[in-house]
Short mmCIF file of C-alpha atoms and ligand atoms in Angstrom, two decimals:
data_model
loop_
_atom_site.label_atom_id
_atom_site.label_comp_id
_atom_site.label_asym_id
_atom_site.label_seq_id
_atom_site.Cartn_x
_atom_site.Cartn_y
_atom_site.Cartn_z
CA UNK R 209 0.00 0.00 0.00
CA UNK R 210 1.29 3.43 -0.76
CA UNK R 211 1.18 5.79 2.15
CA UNK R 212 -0.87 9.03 1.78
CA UNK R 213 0.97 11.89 0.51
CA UNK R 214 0.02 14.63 3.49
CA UNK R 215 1.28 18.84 3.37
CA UNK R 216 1.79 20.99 6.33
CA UNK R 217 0.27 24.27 7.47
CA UNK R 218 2.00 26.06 4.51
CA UNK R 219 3.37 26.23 0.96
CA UNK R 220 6.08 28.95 1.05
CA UNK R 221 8.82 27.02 -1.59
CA UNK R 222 8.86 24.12 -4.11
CA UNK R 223 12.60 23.59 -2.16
CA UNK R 224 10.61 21.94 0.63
CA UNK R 225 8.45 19.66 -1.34
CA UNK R 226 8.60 16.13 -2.16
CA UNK R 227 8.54 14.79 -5.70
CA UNK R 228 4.84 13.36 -4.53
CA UNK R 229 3.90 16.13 -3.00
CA UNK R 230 4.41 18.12 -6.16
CA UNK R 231 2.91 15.67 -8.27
CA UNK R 232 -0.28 15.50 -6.10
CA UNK R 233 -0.92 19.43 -6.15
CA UNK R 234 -0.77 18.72 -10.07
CA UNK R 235 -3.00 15.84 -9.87
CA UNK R 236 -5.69 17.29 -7.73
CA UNK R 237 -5.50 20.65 -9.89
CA UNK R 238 -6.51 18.47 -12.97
CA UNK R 239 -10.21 18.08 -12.04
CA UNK R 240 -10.95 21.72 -10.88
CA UNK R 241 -9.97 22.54 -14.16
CA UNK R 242 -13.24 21.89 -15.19
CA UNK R 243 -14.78 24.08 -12.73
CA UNK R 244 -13.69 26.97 -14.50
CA UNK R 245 -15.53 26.49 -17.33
CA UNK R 246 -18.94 26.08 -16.10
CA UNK R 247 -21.41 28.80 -16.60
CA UNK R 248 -21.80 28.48 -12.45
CA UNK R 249 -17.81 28.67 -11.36
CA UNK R 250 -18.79 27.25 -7.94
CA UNK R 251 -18.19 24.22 -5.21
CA UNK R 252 -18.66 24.40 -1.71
CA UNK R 253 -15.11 23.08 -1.02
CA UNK R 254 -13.56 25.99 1.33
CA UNK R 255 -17.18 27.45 2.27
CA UNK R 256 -16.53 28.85 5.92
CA UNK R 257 -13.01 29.66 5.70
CA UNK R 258 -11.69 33.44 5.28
CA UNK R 259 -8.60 34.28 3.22
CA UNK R 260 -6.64 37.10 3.17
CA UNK R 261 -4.81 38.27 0.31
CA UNK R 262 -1.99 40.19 1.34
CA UNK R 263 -0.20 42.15 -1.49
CA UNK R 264 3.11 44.35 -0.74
CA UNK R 265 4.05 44.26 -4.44
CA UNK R 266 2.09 44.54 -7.60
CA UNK R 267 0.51 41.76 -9.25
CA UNK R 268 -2.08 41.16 -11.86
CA UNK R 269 -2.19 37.42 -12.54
CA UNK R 270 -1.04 35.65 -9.03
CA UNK R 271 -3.41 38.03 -6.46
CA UNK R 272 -6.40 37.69 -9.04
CA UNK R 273 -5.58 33.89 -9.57
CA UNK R 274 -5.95 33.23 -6.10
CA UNK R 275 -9.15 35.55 -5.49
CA UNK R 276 -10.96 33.74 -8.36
CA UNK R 277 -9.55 29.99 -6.99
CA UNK R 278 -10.59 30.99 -3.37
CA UNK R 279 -13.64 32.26 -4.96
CA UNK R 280 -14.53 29.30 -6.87
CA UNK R 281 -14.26 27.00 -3.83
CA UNK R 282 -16.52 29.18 -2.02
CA UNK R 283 -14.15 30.72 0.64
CA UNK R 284 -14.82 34.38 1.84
CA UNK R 285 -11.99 36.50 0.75
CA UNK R 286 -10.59 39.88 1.43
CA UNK R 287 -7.46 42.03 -0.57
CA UNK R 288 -5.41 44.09 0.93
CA UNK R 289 -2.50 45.69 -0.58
CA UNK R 290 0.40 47.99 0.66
CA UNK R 291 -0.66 51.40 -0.74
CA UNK R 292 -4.02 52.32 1.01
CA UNK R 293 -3.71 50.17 3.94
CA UNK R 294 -1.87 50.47 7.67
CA UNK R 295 1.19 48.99 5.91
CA UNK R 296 1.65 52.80 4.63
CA UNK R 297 2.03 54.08 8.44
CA UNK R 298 5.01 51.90 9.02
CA UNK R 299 2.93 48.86 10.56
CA UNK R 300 5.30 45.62 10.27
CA UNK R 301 3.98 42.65 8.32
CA UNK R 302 3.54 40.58 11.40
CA UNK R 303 1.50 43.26 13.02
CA UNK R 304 -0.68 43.45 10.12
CA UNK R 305 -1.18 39.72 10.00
CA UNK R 306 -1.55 39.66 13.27
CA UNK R 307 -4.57 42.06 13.40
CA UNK R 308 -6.20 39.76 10.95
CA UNK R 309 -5.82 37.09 12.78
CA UNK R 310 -7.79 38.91 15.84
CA UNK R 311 -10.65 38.93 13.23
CA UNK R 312 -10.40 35.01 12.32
CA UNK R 313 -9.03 34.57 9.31
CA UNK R 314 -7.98 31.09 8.41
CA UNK R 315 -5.47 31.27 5.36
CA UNK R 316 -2.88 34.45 4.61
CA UNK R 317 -1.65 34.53 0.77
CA UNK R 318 1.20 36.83 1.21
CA UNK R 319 3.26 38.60 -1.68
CA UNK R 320 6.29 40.77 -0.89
CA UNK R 321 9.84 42.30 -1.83
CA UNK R 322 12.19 40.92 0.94
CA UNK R 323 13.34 36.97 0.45
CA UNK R 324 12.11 34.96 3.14
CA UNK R 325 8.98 37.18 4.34
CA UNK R 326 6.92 34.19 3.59
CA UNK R 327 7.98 31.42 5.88
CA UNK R 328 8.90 34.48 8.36
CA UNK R 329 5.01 34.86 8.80
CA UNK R 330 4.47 30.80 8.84
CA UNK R 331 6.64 30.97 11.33
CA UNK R 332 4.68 33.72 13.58
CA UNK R 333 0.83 32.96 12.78
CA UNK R 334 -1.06 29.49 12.98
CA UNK R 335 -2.75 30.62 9.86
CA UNK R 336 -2.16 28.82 6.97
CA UNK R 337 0.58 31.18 4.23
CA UNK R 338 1.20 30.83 1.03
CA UNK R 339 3.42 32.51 -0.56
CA UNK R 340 2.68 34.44 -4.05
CA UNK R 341 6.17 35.70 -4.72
CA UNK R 342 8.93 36.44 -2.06
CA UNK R 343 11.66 39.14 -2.98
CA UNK R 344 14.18 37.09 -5.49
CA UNK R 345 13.01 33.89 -3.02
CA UNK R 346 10.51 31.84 -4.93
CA UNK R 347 7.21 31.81 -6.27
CA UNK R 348 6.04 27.92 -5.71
CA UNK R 349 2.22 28.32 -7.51
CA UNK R 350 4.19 30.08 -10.59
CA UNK R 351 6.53 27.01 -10.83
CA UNK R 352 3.51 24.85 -10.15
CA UNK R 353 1.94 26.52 -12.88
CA UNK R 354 4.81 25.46 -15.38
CA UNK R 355 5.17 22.77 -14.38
CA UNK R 356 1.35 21.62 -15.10
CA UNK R 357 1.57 23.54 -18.28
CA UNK R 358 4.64 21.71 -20.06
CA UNK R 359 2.99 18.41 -18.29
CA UNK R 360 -0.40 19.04 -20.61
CA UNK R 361 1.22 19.52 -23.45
CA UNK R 362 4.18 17.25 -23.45
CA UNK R 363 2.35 14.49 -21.19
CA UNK R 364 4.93 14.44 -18.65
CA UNK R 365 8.14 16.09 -16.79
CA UNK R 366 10.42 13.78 -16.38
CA UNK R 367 13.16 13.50 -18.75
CA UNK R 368 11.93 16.73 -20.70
CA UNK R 369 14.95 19.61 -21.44
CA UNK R 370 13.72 22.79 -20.04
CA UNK R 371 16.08 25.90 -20.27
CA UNK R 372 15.00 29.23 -18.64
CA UNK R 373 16.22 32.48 -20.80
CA UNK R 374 16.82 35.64 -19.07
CA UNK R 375 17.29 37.33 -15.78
CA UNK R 376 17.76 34.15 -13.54
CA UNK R 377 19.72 36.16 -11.31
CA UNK R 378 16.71 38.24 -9.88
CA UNK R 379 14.30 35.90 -10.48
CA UNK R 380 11.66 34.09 -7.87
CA UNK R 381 10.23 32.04 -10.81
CA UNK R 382 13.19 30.45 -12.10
CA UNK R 383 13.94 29.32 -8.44
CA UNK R 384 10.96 27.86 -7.80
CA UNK R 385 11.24 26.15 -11.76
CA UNK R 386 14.73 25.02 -11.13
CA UNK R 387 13.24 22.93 -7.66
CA UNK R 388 9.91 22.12 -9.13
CA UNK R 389 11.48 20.24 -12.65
CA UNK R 390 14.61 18.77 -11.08
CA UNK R 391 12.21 17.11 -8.45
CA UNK R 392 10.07 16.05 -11.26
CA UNK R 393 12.97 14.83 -12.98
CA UNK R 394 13.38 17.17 -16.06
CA UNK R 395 16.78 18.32 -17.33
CA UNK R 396 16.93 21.95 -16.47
CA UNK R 397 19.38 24.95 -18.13
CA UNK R 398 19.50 28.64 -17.55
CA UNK R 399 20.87 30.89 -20.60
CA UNK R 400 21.06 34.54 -20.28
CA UNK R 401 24.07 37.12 -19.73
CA UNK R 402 26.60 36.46 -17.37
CA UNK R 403 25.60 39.15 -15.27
CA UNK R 404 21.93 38.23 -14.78
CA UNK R 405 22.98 34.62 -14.02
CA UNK R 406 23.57 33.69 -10.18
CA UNK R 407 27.42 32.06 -9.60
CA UNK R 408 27.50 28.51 -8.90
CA UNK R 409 23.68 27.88 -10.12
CA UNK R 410 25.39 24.79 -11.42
CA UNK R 411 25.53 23.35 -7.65
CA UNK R 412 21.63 22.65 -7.89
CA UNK R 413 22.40 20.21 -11.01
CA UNK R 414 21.69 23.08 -13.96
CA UNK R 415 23.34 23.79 -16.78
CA UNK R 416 24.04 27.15 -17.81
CA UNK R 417 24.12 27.71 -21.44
CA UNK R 418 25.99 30.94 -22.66
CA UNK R 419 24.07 31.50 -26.19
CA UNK R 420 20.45 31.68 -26.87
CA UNK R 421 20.91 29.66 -30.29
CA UNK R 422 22.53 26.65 -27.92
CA UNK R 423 19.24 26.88 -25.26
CA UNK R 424 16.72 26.56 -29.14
CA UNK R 425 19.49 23.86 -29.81
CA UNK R 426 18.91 21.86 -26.73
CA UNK R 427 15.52 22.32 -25.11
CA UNK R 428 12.30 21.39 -25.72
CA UNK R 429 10.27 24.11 -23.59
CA UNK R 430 11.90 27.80 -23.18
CA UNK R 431 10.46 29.77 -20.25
CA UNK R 432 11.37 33.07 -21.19
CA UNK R 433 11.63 35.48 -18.05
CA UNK R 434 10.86 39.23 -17.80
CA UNK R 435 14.33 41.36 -17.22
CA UNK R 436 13.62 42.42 -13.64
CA UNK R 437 14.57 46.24 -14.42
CA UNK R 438 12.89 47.40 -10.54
CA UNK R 439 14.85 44.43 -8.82
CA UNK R 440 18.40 45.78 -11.19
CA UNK R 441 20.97 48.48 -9.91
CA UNK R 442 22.63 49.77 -13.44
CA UNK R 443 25.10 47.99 -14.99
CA UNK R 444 23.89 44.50 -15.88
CA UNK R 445 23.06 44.66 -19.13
CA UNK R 446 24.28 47.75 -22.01
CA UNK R 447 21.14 48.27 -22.90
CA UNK R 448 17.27 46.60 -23.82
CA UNK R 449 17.93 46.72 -27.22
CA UNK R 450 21.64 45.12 -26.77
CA UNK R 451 19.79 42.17 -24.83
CA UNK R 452 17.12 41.80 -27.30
CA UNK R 453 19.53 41.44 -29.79
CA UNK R 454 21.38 38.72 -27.81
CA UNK R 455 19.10 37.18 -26.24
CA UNK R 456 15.68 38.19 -27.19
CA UNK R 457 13.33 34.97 -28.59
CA UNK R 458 12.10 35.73 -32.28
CA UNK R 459 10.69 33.48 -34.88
CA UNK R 460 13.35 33.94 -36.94
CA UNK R 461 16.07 32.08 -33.75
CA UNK R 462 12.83 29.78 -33.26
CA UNK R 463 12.86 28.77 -37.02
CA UNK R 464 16.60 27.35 -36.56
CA UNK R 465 15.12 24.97 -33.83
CA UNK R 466 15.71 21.02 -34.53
CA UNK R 467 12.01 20.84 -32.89
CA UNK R 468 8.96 22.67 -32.37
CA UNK R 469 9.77 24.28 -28.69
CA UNK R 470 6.76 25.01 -25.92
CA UNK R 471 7.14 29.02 -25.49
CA UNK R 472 6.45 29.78 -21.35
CA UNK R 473 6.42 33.14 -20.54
CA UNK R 474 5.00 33.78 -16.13
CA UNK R 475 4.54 37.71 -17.04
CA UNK R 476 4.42 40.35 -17.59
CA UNK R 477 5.97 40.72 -20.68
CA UNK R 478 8.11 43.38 -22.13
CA UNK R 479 7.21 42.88 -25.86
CA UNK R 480 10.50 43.66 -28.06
CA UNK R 481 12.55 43.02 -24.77
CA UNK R 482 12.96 39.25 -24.16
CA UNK R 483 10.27 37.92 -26.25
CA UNK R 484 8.96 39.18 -29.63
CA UNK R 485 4.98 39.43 -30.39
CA UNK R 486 5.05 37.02 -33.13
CA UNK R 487 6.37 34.66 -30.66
CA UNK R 488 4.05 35.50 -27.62
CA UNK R 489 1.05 35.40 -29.83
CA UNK R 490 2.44 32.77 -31.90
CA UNK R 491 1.27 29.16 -32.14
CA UNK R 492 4.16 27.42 -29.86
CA UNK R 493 3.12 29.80 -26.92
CA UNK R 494 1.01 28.40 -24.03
CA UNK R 495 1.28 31.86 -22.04
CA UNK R 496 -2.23 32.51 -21.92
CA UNK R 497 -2.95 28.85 -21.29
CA UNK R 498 -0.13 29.50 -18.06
CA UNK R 499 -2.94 31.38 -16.99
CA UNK R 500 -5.74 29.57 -16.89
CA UNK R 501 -4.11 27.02 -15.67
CA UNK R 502 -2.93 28.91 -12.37
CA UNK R 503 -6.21 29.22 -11.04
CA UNK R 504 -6.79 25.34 -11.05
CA UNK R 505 -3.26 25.03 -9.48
CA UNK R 506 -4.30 27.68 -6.61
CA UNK R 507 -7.57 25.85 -6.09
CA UNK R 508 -5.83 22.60 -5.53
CA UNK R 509 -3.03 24.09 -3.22
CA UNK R 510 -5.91 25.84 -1.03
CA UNK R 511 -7.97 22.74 -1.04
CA UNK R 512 -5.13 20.66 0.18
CA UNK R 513 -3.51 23.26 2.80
CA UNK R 514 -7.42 23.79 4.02
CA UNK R 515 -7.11 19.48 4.76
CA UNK R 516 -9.05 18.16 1.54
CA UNK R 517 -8.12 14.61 0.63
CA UNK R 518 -6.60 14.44 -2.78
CA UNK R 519 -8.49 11.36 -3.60
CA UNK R 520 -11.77 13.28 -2.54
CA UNK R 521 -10.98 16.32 -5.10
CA UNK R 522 -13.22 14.20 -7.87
CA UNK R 523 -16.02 14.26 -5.62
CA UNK R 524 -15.37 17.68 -4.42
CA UNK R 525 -15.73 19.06 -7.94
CA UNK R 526 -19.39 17.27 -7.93
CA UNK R 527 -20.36 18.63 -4.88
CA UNK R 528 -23.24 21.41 -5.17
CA UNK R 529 -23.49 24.17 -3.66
CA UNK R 530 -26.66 23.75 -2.12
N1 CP B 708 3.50 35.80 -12.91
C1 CP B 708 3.25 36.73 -11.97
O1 CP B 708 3.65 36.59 -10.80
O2 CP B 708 2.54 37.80 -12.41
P1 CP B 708 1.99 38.98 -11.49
O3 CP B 708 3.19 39.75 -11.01
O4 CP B 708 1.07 39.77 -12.35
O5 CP B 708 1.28 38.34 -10.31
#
């Protein structure tokens, strides 16, 4: 018998996760799929519990994400985001949490700009936290994301070359990639300047490929980063239109490829900058796809942090509301 793959109170890093665990967030994600596309977006799977949403940095796709996967399990939600709240008046991000917690919240999606501010609140509130992007840390639900993503269209993870093109150095999403694939067992490179790529990223069992033609060479999926200009002091790269010329992913470098390549991109994306339009809108790229994907992949993480039983998330997708 195969024991039961179980989580604890929070998901802060794909570092800290088991190749099972990983795989089960994936699994359970693939039925509340479905949900999404009913005319009713609705199960009663999280009715009762209250979620915060806790925002320090800006975010389109990962704070609405969550709101419409909390939504669509029923929970009661609230947003809160730096600007406009206490934060502004120099309240600390415990204090804040903590004041939320006097009014009975049960689960705390945080987002914010210093590394480690995620499993700093785990450690502080018996809330459940999940993390939606910590400073140059990691972004687990992204990589989760991805990793579902390439999994759909290439059936599975392991053994499949995935090289990540940009600014790894800066980068939450490639962190959480780089732990999420190698678990999975997928061959993982990162290709960008040598400024924008962290020394000794080889220790983690990546390869770091200098050119872009070598990384449409050798992989099979490119997830092509955003160059993380608010995270940058000057000096790492000459210029946008230097990188784009070295590094940027047309059709034209795409057409050279031995294979038709999976084009990830987490956003946003600086069109002209690291990926062209023809490519973004073109028929390799699963960006938007990314998307819908990551509120399935936020469902299942809730549903499982909140105590649902993968094997129940079938029946939890039949459940009505009434
Ligand atoms: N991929 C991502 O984290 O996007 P947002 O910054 O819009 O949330």
């Amino acid at each position: 018998m195969t024991a039961r793959v179980t989580f604890g109170k929070d998901l802060t890093d794909l570092e800290g996760l088991s190749a099972d665990q990983i795989r089960t967030i994936l699994d359970v994600a693939e039925p509340f799929k479905e949900i999404s596309e009913r005319p009713i977006k609705k199960v009663p799977a999280l009715r009762g519990k209250t979620i915060v949403n806790l925002f320090y940095e800006p975010s389109t796709r990962t704070r609405v994400s969550f709101e419409f996967a909390e939504k669509r399990l029923s929970a009661d939600t609230v947003n809160i985001s730096g600007v406009g709240s206490s934060v502004q008046k120099g309240e600390s991000l415990v204090d804040t949490a903590r004041n939320l917690e006097a009014m009975r919240i049960d689960m705390v999606v945080v987002r914010h700009g210093s590394s480690g501010a995620a499993q700093f609140l785990a450690d502080r509130i018996p809330s459940n936290v999940i993390n939606g992007g910590d400073g140059q840390h990691e972004h687990p639900t992204q990589g989760l994301l991805d990793m579902l993503t390439i999994r759909d269209h290439l059936g599975s993870i392991e053994g499949r070359r995935v090289c990540i093109v940009g600014d790894i150095l800066h980068s939450r999403v490639a962190r959480s990639n780089i732990w999420g694939l190698l678990k999975l067992g997928a061959e993982v490179a990162v290709c960008g300047p040598p400024t924008l790529i962290p020394p000794g990223i080889e220790a983690l069992g990546v390869g770091v490929l200098k050119r872009v033609e070598e990384a449409i060479e050798w992989a099979e999926v490119l997830n092509v980063l955003r160059l993380q200009l608010e995270r940058m002091e000057a000096g790492y790269i000459p210029s946008l239109r230097e990188y784009n010329r070295f590094f940027g992913i047309s059709v034209a470098r795409l057409e050279k490829a031995p294979r038709d390549i999976l084009i990830l991109h987490p956003g946003p994306m600086n069109r002209g900058v690291e990926i062209d339009s023809h490519v973004a809108d073109g028929p390799h790229s699963v960006i938007l796809q990314q998307v819908t994907n990551g509120v399935a992949v936020r469902m299942a993480v809730l549903y499982l942090l909140a105590g649902g039983r993968p094997e129940r998330a079938e029946a939890a997708k039949k459940e009505s509301r009434e």
